[in-house]
Short mmCIF file of C-alpha atoms in Angstrom, two decimals:
data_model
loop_
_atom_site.label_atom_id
_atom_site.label_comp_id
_atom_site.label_asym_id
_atom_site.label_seq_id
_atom_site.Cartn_x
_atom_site.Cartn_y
_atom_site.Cartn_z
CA UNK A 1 22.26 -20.40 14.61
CA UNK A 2 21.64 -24.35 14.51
CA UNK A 3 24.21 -26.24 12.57
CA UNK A 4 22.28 -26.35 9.33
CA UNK A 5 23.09 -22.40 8.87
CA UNK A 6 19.13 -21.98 10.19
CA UNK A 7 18.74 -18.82 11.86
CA UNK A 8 15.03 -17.90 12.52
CA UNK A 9 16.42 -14.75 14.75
CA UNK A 10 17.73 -12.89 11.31
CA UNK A 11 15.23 -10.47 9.65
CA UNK A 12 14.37 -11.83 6.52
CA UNK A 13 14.97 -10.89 3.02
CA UNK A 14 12.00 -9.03 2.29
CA UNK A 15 10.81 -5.67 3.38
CA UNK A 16 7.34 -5.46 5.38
CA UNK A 17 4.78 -4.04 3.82
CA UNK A 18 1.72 -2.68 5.98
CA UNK A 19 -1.74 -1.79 5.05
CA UNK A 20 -5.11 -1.39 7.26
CA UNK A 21 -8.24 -3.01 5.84
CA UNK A 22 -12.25 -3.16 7.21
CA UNK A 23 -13.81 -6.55 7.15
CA UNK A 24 -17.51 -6.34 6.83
CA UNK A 25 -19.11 -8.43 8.56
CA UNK A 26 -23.27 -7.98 8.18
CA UNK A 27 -24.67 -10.63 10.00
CA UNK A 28 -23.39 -8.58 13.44
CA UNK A 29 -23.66 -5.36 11.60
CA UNK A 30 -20.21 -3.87 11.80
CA UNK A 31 -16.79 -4.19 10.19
CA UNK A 32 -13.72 -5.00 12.04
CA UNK A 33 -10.85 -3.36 11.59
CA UNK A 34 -7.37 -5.39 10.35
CA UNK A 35 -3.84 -4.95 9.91
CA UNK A 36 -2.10 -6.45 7.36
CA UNK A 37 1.61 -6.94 7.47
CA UNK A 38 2.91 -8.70 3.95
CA UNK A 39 5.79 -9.54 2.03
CA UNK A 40 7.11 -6.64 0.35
CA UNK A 41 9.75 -5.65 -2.65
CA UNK A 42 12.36 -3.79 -1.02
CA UNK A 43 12.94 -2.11 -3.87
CA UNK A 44 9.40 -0.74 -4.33
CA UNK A 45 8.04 1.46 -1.89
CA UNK A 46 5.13 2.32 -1.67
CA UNK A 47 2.82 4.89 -2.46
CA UNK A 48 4.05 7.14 -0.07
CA UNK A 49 7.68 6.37 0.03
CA UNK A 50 7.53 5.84 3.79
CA UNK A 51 10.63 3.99 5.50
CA UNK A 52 10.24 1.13 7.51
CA UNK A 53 8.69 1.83 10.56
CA UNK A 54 7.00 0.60 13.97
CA UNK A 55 4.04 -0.82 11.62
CA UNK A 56 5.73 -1.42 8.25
CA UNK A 57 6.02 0.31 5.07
CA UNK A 58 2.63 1.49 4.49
CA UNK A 59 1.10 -0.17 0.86
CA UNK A 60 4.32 -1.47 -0.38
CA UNK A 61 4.36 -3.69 -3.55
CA UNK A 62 3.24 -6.76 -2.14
CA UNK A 63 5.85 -9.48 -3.69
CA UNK A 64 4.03 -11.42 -5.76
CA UNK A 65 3.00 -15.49 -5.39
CA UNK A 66 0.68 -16.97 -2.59
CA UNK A 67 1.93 -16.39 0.52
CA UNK A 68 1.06 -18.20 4.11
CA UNK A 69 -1.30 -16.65 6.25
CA UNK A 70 -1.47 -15.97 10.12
CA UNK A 71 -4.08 -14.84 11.50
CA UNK A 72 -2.78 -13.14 15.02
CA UNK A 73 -5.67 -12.78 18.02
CA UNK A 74 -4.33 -9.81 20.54
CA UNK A 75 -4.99 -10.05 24.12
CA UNK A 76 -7.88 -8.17 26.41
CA UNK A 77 -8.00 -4.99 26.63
CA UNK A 78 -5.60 -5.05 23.43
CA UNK A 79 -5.42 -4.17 19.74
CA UNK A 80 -4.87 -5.35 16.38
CA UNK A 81 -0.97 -3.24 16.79
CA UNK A 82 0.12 -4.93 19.83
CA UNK A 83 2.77 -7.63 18.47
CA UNK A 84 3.91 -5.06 15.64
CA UNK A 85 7.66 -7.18 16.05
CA UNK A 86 6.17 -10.30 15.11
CA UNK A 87 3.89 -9.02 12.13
CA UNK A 88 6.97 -7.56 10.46
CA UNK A 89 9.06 -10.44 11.39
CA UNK A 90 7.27 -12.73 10.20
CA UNK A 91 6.13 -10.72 6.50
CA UNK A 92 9.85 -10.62 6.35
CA UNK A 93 10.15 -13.96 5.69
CA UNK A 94 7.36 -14.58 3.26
CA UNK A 95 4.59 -14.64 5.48
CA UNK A 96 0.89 -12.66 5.48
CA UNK A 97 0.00 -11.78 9.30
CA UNK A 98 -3.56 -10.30 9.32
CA UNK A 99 -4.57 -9.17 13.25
CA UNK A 100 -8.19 -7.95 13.59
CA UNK A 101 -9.52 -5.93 16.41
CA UNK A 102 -12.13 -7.87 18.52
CA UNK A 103 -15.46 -7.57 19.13
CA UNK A 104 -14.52 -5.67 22.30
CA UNK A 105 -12.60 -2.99 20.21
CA UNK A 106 -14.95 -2.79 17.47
CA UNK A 107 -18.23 -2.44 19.28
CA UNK A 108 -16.52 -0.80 22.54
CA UNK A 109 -19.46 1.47 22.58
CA UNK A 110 -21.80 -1.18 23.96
CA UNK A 111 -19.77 -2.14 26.84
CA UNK A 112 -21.81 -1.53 30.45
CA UNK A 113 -20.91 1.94 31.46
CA UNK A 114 -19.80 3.12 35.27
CA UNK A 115 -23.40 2.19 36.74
CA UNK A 116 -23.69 -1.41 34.84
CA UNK A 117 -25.06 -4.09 36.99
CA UNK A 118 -23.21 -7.24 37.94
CA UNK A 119 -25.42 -9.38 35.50
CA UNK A 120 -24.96 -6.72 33.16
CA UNK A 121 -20.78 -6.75 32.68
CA UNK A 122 -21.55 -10.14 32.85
CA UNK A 123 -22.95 -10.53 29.82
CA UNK A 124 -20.73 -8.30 27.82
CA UNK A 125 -18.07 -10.49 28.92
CA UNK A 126 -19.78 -13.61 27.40
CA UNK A 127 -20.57 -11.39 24.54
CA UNK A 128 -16.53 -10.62 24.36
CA UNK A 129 -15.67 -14.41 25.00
CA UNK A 130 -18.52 -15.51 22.34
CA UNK A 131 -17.08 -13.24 19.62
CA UNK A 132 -13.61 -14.49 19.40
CA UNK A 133 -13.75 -17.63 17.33
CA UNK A 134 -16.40 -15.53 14.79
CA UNK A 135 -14.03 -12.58 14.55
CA UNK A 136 -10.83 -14.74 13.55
CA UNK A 137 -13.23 -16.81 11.32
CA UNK A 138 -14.87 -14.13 9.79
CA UNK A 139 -11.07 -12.47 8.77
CA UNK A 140 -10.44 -15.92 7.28
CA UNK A 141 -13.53 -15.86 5.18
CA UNK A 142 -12.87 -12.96 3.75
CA UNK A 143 -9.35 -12.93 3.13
CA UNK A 144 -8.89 -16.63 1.72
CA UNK A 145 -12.34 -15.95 -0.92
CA UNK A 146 -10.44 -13.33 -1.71
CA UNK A 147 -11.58 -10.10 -0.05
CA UNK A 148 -8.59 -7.20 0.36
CA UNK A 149 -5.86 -9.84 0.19
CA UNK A 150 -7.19 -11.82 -2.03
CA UNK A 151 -5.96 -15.49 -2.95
CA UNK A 152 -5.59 -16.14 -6.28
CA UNK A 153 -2.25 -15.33 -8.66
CA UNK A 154 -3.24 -11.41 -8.58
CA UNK A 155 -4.32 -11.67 -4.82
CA UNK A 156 -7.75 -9.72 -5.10
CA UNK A 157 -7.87 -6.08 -4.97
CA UNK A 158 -4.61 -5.05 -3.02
CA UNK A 159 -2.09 -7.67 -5.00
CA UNK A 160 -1.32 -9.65 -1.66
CA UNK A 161 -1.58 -13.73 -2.86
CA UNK A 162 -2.76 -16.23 -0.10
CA UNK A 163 -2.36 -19.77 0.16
CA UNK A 164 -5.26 -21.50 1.81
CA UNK A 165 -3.73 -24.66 2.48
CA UNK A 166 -1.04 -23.18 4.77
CA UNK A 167 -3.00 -21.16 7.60
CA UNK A 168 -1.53 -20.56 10.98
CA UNK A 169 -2.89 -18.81 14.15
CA UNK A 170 -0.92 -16.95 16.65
CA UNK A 171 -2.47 -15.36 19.91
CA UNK A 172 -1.21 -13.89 23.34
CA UNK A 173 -3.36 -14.54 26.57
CA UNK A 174 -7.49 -14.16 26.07
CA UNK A 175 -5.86 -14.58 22.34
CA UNK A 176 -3.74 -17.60 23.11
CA UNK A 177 -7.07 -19.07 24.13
CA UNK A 178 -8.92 -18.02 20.74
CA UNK A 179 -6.51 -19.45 18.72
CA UNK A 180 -6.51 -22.74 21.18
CA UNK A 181 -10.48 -23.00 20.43
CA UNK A 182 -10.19 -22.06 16.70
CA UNK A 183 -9.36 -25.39 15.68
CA UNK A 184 -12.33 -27.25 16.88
CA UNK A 185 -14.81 -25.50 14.57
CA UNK A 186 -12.00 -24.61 12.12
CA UNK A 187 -10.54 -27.02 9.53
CA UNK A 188 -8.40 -24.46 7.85
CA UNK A 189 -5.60 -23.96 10.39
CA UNK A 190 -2.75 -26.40 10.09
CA UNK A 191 -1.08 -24.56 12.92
CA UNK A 192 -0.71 -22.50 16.40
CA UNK A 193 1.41 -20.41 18.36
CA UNK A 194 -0.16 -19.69 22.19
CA UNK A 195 1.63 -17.08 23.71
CA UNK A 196 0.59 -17.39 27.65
CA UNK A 197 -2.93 -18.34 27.04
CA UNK A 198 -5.51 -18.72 28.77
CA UNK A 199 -8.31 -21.52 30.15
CA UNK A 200 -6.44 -23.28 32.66
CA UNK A 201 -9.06 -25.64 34.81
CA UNK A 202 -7.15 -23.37 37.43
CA UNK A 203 -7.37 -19.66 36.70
CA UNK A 204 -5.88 -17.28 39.20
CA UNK A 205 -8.65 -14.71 40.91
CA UNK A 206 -9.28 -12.06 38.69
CA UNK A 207 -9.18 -14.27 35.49
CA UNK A 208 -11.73 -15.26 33.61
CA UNK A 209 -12.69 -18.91 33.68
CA UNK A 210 -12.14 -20.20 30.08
CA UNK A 211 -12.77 -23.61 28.69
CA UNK A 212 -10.91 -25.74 25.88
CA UNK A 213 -12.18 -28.84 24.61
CA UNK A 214 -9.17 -29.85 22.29
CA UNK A 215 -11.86 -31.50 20.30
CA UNK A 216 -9.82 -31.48 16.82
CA UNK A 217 -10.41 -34.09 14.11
CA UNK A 218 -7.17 -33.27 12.79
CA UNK A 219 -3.54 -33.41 13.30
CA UNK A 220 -2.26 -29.17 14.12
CA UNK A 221 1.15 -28.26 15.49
CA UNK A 222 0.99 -26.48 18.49
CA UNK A 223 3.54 -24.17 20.08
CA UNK A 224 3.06 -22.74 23.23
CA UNK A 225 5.41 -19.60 24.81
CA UNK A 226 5.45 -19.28 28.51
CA UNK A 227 6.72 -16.58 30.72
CA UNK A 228 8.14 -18.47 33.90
CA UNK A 229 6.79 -15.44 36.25
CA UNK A 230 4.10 -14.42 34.22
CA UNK A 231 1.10 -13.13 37.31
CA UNK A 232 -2.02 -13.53 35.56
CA UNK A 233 -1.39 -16.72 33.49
CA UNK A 234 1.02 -18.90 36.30
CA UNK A 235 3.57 -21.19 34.45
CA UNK A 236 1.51 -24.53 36.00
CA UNK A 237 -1.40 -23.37 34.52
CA UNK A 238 -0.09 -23.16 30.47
CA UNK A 239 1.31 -26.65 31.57
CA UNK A 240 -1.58 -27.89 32.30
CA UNK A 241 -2.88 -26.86 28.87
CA UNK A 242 0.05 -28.21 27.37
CA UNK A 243 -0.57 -32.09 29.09
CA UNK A 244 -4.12 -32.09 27.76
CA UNK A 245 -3.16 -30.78 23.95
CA UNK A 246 -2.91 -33.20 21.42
CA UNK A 247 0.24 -34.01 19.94
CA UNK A 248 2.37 -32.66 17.71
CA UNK A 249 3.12 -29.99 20.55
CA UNK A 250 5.66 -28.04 21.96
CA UNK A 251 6.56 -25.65 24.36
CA UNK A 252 9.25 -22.91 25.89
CA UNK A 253 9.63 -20.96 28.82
CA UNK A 254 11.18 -17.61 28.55
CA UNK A 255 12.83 -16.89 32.01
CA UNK A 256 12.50 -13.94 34.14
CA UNK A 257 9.62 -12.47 32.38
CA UNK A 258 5.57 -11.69 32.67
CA UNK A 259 2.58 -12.01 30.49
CA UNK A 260 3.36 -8.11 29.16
CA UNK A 261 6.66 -10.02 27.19
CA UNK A 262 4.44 -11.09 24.16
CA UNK A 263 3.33 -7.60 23.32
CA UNK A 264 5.63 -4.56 21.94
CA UNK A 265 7.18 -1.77 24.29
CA UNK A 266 7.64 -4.62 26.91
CA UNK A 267 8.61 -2.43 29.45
CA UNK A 268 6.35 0.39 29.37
CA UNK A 269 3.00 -2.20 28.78
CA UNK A 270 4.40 -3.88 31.85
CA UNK A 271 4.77 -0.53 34.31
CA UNK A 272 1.70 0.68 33.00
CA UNK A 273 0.13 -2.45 33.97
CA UNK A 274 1.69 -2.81 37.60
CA UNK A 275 0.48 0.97 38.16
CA UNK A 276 -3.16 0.19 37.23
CA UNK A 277 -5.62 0.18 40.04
CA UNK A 278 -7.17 -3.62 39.07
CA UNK A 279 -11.09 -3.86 40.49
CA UNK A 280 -12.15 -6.76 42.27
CA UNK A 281 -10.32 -9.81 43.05
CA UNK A 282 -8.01 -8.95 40.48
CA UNK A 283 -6.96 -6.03 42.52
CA UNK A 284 -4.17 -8.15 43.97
CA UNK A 285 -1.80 -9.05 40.75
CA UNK A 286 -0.02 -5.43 40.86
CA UNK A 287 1.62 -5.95 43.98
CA UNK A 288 2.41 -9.27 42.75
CA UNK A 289 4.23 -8.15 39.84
CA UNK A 290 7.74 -7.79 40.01
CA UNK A 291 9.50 -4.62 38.73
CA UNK A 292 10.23 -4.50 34.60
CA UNK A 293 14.44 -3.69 36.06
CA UNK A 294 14.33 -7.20 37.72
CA UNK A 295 13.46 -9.10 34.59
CA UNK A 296 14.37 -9.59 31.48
CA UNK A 297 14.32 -7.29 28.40
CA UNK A 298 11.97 -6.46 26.03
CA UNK A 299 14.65 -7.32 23.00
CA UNK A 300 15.06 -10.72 24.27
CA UNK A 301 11.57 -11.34 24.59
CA UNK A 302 11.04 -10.66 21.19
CA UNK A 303 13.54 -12.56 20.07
CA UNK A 304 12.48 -15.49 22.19
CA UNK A 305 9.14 -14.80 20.42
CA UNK A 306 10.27 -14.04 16.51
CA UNK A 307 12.37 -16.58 16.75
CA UNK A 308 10.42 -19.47 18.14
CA UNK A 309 6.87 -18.54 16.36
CA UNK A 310 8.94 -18.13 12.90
CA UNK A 311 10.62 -21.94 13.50
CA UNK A 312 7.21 -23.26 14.47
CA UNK A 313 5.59 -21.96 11.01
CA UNK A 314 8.52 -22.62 8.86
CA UNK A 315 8.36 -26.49 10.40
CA UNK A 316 4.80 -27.06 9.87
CA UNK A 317 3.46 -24.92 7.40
CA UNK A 318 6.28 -25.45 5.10
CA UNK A 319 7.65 -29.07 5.94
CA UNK A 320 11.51 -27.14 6.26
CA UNK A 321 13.52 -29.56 8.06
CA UNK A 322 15.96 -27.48 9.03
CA UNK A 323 13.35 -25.50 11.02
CA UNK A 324 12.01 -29.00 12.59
CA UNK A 325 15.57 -29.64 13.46
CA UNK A 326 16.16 -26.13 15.44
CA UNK A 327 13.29 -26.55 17.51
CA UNK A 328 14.17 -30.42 18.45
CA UNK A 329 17.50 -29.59 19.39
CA UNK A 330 18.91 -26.62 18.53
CA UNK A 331 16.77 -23.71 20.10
CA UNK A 332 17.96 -23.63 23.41
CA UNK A 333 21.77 -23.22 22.53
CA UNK A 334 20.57 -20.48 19.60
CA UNK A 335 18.64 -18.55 22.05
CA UNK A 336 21.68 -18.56 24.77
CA UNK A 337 23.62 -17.40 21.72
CA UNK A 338 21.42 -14.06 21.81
CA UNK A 339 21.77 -13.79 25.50
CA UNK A 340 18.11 -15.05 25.54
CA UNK A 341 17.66 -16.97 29.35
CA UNK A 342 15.28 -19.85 28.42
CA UNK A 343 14.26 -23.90 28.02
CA UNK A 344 12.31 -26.17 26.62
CA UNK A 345 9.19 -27.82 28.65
CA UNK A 346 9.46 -30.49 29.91
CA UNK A 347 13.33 -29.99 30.03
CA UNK A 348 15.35 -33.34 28.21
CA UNK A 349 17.29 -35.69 30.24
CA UNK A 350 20.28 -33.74 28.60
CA UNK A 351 19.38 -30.84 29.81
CA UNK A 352 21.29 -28.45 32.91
CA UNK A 353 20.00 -29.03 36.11
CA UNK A 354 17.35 -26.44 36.78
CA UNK A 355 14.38 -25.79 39.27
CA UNK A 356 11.98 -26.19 36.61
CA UNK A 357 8.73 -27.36 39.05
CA UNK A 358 5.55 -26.18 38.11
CA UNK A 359 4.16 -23.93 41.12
#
């Protein structure tokens, strides 16, 4: 906790409320389906009197007032539940997370089967690339004119109030690069948390080749979260992306950890992972992955993750000072305080001596 009595770590007050929503979306002829995490009464459960749980208390009373919203991007081969910790973390304290399934997800069913050509699967994969800006623009449309979260006093036709001057984007690997290439055709987001994306100049074989322009006509916080032995997304490569982002900008490096950190069930997401038989050139990043025993836990990465990505929000979607103050100088010692093994990039002049080179 930073000296100020700011602790971003602590659940919040509130109780998180979970519902799942379709976005329609006509002009590619499907719906996408979201999750909504929210700010919920405690006091009021829902419907169907469920507990908190891995998602949330299902259609809890949403608390009432307008409420900032994240929009979170999950990675390939993901889904809209795979950062449940930091949806309910962050509805905890006040704010809406919505996380779509992509394009991929949602129209799976036209993916090149078995006997697909090269030129085939590569199209789909531009088609899956293509999509991601639309599909976290399209869930902004909707929700902020005040679709199934709504965004006036009454919040539509679930109760949930939005404020659409305080948008945020959060996104973990072919997600950290969405919500990197969001801004430059989106004015609405005023910040973003990249959790090991992608679109390095210098992608490792088996990764797609990304590109980020960085062409923003605005000022928008960034925050970037690294894993310092993360196999598909190297360390150099999110600093890279880090030199060539504008400023305001910031990033961490959570030691002794992968790119499966980000995502719930760390450990069991990471195994599976290592045990998958990976085609082509990305065949050789299994054997390059070190055991889930040899690095750190899954509790500490989400800390490292609720923590930070809560800070990042509270600094620069609601101007708290205290939370601007914890990041400049206080996160480090907080994090050591939870047994959490990581730094700040590039490390201070203040800082412990540490092999911190970029490889």
């Amino acid at each position: 906790m930073a000296a100020t009595g700011y602790d971003p770590f602590r659940r919040g007050r509130f109780a998180a409320g979970a519902r799942t929503v379709e976005v329609p979306d006509p002009a590619r002829g499907r719906a996408y389906t979201c999750e909504i995490w929210y700010p919920a009464d405690p006091g009021r459960p829902g419907p169907h009197g469920q507990p908190a749980g891995l998602e949330g208390d299902r259609d809890a009373v949403p608390v009432p007032g307008q409420h900032p919203l994240i929009v979170y991007s999950h990675h390939s081969g993901g889904h809209r539940r795979k950062a449940t910790f930091l949806g309910r973390h962050l509805a905890s304290h006040g704010y809406v997370v919505a996380a779509p399934d992509h394009t991929e997800v949602v129209a799976a069913d036209l993916a090149p089967g078995d006997g697909a050509t090269g030129a085939e699967r590569a199209a789909w994969v531009e088609t899956v690339v293509t999509s991601r800006v639309p599909d976290v623009r399209l869930v902004l449309d909707y929700l902020l004119a005040g679709g199934a979260a709504g965004s006036g006093p009454g919040g539509g036709a679930t109760g949930i109030g939005l404020d659409g001057d305080r948008v945020g984007l959060a996104g973990h690997s072919l997600g950290g690069w969405t919500v990197l290439a969001v801004p430059d055709s989106e004015p609405r987001v005023r910040a973003v948390v990249a959790m090991g994306p992608g679109g390095s100049s210098r992608p490792v074989p088996g990764v797609l080749r990304l590109s980020l322009d960085f062409a923003w006509q605005r000022e928008v916080p960034v925050l970037y979260l690294a894993a310092e032995n993360d196999v598909p997304i190297p360390l150099d490569g999110v600093a890279e992306l880090f030199g060539r982002t504008p400023e305001p900008k910031r990033m961490f490096v959570l030691e002794r950890a992968d790119h499966q950190h980000f995502v719930d069930d760390v450990e069991e997401e990471h195994e599976a992972l290592r045990a998958l038989p990976l085609p082509g050139d990305a065949a050789w990043m299994t054997a390059a992955m070190r055991p889930a025993s040899e690095l750190c836990p899954g509790e500490q990465a989400h800390a490292f993750t609720r923590g930070l990505a809560l800070a990042h929000f509270d600094a620069a979607l609601r101007q708290q000072a205290a939370a601007e103050q914890f990041l400049a100088s206080g996160a480090e010692a907080a994090l050591a305080a939870h047994g959490v093994a990581a730094f700040a990039y590039p490390p201070t002049a203040t800082a412990p001596a540490r092999d911190t080179a970029i490889r």
